[in-house]
PDB file of C-alpha atoms in Angstrom:
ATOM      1  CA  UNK P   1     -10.624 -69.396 -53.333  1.00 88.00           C
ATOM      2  CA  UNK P   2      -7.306 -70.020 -54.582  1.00 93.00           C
ATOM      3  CA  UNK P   3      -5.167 -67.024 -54.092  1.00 94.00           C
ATOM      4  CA  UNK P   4      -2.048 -66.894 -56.197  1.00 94.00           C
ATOM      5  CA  UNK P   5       1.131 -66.730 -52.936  1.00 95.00           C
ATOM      6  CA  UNK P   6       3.124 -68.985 -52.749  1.00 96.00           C
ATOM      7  CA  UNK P   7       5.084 -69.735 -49.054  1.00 96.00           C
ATOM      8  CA  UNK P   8       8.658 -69.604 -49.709  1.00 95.00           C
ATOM      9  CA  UNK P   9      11.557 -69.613 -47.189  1.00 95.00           C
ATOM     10  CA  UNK P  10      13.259 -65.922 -46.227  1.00 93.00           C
ATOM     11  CA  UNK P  11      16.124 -65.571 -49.042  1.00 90.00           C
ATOM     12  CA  UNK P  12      18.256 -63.374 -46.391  1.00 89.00           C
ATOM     13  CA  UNK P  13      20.665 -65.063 -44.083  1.00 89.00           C
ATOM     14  CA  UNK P  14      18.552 -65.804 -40.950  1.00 88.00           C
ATOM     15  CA  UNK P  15      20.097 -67.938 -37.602  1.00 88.00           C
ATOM     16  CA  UNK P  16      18.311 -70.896 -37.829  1.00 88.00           C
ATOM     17  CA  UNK P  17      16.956 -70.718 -41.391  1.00 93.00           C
ATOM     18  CA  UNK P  18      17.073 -74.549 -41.674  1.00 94.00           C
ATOM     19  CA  UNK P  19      18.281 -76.974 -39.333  1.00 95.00           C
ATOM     20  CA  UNK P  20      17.390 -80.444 -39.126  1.00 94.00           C
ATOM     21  CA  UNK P  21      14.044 -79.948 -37.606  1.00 95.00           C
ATOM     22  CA  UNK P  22      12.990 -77.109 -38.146  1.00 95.00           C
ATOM     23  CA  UNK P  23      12.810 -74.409 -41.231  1.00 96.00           C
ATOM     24  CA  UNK P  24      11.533 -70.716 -41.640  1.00 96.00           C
ATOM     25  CA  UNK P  25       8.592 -69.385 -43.701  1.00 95.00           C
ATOM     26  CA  UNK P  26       8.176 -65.540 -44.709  1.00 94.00           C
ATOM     27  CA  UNK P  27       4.983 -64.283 -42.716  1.00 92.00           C
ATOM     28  CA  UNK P  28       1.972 -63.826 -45.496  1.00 91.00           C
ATOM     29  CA  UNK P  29       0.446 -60.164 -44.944  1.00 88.00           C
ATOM     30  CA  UNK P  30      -2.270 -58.505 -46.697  1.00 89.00           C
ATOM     31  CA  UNK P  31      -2.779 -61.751 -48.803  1.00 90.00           C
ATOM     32  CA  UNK P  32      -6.503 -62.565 -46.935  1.00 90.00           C
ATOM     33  CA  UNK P  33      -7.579 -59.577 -45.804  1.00 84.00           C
ATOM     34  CA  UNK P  34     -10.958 -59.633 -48.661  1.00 84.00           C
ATOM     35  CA  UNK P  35     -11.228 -63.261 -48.075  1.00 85.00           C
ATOM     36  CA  UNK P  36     -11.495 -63.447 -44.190  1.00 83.00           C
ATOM     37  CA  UNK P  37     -13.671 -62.299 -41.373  1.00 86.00           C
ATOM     38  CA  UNK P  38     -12.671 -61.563 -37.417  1.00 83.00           C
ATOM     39  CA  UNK P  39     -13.781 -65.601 -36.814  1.00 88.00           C
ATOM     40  CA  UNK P  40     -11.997 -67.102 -39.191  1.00 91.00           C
ATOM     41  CA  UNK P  41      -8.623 -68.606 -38.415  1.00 93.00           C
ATOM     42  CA  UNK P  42      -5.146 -69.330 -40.998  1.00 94.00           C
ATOM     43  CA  UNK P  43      -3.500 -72.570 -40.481  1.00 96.00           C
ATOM     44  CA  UNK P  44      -0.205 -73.949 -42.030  1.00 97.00           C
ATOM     45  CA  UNK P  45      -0.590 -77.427 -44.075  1.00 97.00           C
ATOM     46  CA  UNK P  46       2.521 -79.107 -44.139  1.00 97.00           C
ATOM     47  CA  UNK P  47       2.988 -82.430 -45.943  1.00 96.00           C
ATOM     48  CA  UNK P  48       5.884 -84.545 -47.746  1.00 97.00           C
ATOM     49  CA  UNK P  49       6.632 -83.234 -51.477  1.00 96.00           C
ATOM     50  CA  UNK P  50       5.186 -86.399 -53.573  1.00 94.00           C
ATOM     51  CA  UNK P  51       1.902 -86.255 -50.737  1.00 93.00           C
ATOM     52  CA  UNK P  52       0.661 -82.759 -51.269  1.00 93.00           C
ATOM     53  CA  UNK P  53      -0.939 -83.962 -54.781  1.00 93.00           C
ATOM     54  CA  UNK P  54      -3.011 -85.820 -53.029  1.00 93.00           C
ATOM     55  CA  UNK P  55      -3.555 -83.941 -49.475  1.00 95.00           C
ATOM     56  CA  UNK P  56      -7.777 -82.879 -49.294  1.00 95.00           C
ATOM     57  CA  UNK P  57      -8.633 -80.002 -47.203  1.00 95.00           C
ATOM     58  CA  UNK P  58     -10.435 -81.139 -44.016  1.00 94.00           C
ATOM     59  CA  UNK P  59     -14.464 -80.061 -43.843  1.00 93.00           C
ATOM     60  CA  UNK P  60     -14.233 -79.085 -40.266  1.00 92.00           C
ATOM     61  CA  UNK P  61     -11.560 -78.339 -37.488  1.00 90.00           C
ATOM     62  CA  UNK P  62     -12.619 -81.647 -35.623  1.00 90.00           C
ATOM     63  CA  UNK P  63     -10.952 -83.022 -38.889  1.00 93.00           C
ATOM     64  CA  UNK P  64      -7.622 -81.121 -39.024  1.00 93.00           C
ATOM     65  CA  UNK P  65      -4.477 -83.616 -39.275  1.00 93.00           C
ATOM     66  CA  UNK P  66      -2.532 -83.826 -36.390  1.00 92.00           C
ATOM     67  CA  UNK P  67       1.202 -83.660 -35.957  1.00 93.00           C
ATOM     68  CA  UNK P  68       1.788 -86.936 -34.491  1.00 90.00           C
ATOM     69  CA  UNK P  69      -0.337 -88.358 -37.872  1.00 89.00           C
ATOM     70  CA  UNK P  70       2.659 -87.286 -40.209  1.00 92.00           C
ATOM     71  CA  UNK P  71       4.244 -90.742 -39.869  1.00 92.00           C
ATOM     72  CA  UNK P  72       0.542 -92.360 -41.374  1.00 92.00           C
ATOM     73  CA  UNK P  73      -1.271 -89.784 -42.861  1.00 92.00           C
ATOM     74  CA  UNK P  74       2.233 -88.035 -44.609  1.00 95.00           C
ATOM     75  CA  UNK P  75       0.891 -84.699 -43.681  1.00 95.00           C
ATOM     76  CA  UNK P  76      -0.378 -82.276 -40.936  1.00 95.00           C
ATOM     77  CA  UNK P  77      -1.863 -78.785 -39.739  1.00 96.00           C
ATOM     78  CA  UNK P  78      -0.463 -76.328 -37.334  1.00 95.00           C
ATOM     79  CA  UNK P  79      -0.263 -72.938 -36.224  1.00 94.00           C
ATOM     80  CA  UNK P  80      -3.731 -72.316 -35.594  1.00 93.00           C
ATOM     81  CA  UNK P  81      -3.872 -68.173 -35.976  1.00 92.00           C
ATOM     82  CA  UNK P  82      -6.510 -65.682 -36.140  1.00 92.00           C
ATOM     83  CA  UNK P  83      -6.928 -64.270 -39.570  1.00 90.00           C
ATOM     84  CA  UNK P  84      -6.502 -60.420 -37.962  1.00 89.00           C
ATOM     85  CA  UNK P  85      -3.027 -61.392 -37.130  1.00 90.00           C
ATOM     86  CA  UNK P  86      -1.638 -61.492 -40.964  1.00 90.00           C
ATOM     87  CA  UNK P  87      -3.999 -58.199 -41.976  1.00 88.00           C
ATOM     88  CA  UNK P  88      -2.159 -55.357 -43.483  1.00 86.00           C
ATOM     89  CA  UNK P  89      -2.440 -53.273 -40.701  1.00 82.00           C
ATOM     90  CA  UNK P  90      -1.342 -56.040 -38.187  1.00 77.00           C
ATOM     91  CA  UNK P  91       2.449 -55.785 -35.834  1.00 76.00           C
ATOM     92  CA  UNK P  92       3.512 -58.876 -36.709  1.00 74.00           C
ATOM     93  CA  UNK P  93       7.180 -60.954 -36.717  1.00 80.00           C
ATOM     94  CA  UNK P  94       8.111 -61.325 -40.210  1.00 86.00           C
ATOM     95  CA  UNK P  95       8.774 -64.723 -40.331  1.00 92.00           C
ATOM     96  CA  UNK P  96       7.258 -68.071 -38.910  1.00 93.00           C
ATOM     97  CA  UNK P  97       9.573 -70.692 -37.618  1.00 94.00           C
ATOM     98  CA  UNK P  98       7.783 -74.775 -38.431  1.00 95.00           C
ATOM     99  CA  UNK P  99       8.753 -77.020 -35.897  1.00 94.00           C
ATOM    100  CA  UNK P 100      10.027 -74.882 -33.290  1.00 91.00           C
ATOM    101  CA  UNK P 101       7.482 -76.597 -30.112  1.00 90.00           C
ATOM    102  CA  UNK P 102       9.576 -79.077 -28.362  1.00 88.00           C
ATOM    103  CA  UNK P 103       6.925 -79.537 -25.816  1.00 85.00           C
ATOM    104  CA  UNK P 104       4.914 -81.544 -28.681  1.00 81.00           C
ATOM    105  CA  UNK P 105       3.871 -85.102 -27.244  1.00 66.00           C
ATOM    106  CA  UNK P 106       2.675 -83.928 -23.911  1.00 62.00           C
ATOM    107  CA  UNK P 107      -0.676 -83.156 -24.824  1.00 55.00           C
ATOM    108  CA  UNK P 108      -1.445 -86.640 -25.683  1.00 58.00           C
ATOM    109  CA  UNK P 109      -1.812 -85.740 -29.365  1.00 56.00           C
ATOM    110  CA  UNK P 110      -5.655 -84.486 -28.661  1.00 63.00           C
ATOM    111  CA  UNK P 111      -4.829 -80.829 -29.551  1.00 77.00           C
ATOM    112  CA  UNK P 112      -2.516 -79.265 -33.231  1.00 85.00           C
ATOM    113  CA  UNK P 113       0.809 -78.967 -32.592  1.00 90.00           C
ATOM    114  CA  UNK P 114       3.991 -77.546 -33.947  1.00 94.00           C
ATOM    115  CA  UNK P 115       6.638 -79.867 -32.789  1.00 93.00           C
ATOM    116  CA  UNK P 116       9.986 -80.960 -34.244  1.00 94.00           C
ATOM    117  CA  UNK P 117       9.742 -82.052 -37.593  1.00 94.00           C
ATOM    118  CA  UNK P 118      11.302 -85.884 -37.360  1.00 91.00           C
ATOM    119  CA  UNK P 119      11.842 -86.394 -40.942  1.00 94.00           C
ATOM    120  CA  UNK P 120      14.433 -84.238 -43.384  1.00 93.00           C
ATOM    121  CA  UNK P 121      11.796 -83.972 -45.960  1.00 90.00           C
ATOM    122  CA  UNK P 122      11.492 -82.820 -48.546  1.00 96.00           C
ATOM    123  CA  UNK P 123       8.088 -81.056 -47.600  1.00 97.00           C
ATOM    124  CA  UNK P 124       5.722 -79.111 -49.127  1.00 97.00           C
ATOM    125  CA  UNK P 125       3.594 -76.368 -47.373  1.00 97.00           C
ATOM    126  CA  UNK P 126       0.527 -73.922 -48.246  1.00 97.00           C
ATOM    127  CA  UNK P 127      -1.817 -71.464 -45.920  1.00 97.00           C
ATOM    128  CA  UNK P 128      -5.439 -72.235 -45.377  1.00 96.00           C
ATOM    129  CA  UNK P 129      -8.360 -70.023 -44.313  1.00 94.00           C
ATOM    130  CA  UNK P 130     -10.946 -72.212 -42.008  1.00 93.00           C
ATOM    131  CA  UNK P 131     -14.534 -70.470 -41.177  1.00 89.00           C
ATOM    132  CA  UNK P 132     -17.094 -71.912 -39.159  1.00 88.00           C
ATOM    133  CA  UNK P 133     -18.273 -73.550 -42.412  1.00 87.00           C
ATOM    134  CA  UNK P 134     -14.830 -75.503 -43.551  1.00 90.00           C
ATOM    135  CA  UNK P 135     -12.070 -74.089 -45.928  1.00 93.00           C
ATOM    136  CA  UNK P 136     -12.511 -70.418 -47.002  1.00 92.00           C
ATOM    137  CA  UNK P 137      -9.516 -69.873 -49.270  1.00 93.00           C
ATOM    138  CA  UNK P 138      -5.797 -71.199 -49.777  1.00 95.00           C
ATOM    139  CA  UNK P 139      -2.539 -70.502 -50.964  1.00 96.00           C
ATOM    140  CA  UNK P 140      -0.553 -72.091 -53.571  1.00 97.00           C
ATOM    141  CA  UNK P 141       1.915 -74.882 -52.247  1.00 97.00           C
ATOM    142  CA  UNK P 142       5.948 -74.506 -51.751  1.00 97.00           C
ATOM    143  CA  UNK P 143       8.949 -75.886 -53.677  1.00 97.00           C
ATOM    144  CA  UNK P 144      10.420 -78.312 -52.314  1.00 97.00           C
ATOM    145  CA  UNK P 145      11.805 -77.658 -48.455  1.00 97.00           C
ATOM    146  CA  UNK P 146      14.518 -79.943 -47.322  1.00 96.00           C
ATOM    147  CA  UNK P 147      15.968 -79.459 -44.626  1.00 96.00           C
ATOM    148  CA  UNK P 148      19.804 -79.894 -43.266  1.00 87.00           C
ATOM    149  CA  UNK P 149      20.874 -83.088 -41.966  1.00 75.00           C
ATOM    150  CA  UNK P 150      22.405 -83.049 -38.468  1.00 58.00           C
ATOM    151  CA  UNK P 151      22.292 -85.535 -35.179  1.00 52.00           C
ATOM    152  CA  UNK P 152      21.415 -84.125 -31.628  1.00 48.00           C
ATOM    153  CA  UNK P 153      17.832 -83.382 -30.558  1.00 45.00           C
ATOM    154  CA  UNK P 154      15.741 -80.227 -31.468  1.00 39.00           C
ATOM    155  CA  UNK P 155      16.909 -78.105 -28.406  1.00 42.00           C
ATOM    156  CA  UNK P 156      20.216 -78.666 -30.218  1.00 41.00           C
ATOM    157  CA  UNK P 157      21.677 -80.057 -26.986  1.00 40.00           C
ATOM    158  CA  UNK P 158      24.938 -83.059 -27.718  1.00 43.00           C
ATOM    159  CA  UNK P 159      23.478 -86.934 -27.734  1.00 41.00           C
ATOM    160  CA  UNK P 160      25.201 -89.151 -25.381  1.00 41.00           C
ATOM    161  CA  UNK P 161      26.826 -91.072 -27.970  1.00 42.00           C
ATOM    162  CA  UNK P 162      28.502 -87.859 -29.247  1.00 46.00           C
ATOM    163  CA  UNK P 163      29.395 -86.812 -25.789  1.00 41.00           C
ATOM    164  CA  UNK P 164      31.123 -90.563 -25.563  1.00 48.00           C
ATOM    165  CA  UNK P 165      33.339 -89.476 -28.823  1.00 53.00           C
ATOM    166  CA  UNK P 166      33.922 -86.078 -26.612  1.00 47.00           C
ATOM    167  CA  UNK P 167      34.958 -87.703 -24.244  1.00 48.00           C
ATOM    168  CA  UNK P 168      37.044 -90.638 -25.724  1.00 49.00           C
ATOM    169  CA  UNK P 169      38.869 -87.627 -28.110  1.00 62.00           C
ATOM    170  CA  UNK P 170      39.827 -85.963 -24.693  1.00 58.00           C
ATOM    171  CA  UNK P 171      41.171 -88.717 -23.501  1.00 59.00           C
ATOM    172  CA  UNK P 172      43.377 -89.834 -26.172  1.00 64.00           C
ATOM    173  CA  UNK P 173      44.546 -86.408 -26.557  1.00 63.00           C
ATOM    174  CA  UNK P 174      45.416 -86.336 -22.829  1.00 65.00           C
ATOM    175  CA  UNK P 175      47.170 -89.697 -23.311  1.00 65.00           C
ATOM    176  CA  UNK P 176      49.418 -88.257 -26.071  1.00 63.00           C
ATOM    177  CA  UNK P 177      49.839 -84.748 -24.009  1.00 65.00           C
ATOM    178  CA  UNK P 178      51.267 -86.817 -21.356  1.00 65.00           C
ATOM    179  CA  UNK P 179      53.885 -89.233 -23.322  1.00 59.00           C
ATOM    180  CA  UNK P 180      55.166 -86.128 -25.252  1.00 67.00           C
ATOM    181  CA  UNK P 181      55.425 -84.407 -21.838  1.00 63.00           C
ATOM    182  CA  UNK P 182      57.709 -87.303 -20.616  1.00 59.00           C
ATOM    183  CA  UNK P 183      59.663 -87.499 -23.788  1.00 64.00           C
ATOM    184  CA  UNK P 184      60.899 -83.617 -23.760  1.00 59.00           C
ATOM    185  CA  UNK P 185      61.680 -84.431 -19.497  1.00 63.00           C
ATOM    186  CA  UNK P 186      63.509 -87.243 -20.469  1.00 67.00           C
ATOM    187  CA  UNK P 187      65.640 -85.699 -23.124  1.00 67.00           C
ATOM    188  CA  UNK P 188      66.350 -82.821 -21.299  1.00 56.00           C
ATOM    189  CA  UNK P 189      67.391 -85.041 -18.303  1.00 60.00           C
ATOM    190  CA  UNK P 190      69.816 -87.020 -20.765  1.00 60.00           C
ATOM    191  CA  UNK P 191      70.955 -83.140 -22.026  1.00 63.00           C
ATOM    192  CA  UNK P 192      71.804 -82.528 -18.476  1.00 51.00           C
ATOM    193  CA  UNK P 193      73.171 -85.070 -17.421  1.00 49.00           C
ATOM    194  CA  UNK P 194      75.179 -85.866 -19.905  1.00 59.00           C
ATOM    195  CA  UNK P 195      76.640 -81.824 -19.666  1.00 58.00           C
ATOM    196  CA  UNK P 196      77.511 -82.117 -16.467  1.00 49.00           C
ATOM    197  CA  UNK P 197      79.373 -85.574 -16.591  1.00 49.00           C
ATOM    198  CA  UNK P 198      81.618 -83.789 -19.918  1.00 53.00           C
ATOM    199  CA  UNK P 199      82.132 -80.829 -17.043  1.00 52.00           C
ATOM    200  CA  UNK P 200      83.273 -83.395 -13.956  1.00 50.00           C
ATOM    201  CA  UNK P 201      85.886 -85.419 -16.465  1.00 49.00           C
ATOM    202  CA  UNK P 202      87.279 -82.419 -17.399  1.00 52.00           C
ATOM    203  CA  UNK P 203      87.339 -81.108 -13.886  1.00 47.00           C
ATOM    204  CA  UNK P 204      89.363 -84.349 -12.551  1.00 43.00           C
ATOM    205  CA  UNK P 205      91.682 -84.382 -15.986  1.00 44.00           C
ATOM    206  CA  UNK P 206      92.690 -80.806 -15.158  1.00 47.00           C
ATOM    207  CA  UNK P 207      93.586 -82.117 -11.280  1.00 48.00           C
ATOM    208  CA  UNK P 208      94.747 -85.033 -12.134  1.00 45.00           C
ATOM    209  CA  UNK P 209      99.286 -85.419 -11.991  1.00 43.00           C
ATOM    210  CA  UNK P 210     101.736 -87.816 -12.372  1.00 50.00           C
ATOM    211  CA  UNK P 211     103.354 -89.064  -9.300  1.00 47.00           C
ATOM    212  CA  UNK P 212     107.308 -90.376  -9.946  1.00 47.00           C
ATOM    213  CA  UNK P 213     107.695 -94.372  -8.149  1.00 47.00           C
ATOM    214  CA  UNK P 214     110.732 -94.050  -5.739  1.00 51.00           C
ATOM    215  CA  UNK P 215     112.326 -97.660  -5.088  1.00 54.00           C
ATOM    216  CA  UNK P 216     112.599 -98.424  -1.232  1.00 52.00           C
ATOM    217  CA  UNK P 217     116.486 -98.016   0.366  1.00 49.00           C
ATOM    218  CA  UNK P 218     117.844-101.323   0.336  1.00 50.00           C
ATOM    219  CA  UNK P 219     120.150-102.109   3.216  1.00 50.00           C
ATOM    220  CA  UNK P 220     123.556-101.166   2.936  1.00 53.00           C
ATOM    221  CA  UNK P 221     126.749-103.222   4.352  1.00 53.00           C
ATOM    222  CA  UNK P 222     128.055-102.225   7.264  1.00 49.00           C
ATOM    223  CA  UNK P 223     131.763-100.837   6.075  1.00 52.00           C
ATOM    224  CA  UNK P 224     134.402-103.080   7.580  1.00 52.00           C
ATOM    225  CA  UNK P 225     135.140-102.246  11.133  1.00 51.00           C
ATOM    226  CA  UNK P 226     131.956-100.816  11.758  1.00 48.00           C
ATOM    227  CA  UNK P 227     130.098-101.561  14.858  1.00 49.00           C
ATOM    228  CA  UNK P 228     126.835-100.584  16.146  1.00 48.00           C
ATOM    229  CA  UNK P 229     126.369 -97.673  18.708  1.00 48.00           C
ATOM    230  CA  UNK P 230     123.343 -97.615  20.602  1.00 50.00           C
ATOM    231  CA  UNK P 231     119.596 -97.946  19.316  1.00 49.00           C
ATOM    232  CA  UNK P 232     119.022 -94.719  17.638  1.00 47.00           C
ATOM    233  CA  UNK P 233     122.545 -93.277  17.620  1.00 45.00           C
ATOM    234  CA  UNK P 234     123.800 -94.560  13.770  1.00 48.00           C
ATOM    235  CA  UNK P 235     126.824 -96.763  13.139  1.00 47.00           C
ATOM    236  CA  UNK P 236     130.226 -95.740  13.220  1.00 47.00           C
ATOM    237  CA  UNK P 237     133.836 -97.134  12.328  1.00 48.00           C
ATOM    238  CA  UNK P 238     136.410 -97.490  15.247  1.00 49.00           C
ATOM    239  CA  UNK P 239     138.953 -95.217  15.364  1.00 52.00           C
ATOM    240  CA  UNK P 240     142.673 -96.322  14.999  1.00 54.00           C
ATOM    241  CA  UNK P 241     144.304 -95.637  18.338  1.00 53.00           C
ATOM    242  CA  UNK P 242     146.293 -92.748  18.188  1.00 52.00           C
ATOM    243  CA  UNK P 243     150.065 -91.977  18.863  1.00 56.00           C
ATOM    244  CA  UNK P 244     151.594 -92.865  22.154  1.00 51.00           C
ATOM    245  CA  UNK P 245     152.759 -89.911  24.285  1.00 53.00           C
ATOM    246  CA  UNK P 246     156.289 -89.542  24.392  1.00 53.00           C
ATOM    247  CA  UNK P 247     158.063 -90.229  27.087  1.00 46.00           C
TER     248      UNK P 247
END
């Protein structure tokens, strides 16, 4: 049967709504309730947009497209659930997150898997009821889903090329830090010192005087008459001899 919903992505803001390997799906409920059975299980075909024209439902489970085919085959199935878990009546999440199994690749690619999709897309996706029998019943496919291109690996962790640019980034702006750190000391330093050499001059012109030259005494002639006395004791003239005593 072809029943007439179509998968869409949430229209609300949602964390997460598309990233660049993953996207979100609205949860289908009450949509296979009259065309299921407690055995019966949904799956989720997901395939490129200009492959889903051409995608054929598989006859049996043991012929259900596996995730690590997409590369080849263009498309796969995942999320194996239990038809009970989209009923009306059932408590379930209301959306479905594609891609969101990063531990894809360790089962050796023997079991359906809902790993990281490795391609932006677009993609196109539909539900599909599989009984004991084969196919059961199906949705209509998507528009278009294209996802967001990014770099970094599905956890969402950095790559170690753009920890390198981190790092390089960090370093030049260390580099820079540093020489404008040295520029500012050595301006200052030139502020200082060039304050405290104006505050010395004018210390010393303020201090500084004018001292007068006196010529050395030049030796004088001794005055006529004049003789020597002892080292120490000047020179003096002779006196005239004075009056004779009278008689």
């Amino acid at each position: 049967a072809l029943l007439p919903y179509v998968p869409c992505v949430p229209p609300m803001a949602l964390p997460g709504k598309l990233t660049a390997t993953t996207f979100t799906l609205e949860r289908p409920r009450c949509i296979f309730d009259w065309h299921t059975n407690a055995s019966d299980t949904v799956w989720l075909v997901v395939a490129f947009a200009n492959a889903s024209a051409t995608f054929r439902n598989p006859p049996s489970r043991a012929d259900v497209p596996l995730y690590e085919q997409l590369p080849t085959t263009h498309s796969y199935m995942t999320l194996e659930t239990a038809a009970a878990a989209y009923a009306c009546s059932a408590p379930s999440p209301a959306v479905l997150r594609v891609g969101g199994d990063t531990a894809c690749g360790s089962q050796g690619g023997q079991d359906p898997c809902n790993g990281p999709l490795p391609f932006p897309g677009p993609y196109r996706v539909k539900f599909l009821v599989m009984g004991c029998h084969g196919p059961k019943a199906e949705t209509r496919w998507s528009d278009p889903i294209l996802l967001r291109r990014g770099t970094g690996d599905p956890r969402g962790s950095p790559t170690p090329a753009r920890l390198g640019d981190v790092v390089v980034i960090a370093s030049i702006l260390a580099g820079l830090g540093a020489v404008l750190a040295v520029a500012v000391l050595g301006a200052v330093g030139a502020e200082v010192w060039g304050s405290l050499c104006r505050r010395d001059s004018g210390t010393f012109a303020r201090r500084s005087y004018r001292t007068h030259h006196i010529p050395p005494a030049l030796p004088q002639p001794l005055p006529p008459g004049c003789r020597c006395s002892p080292p120490g004791l000047g020179c003096f003239a002779p006196r005239p001899p004075g009056p004779c005593p009278a008689k």
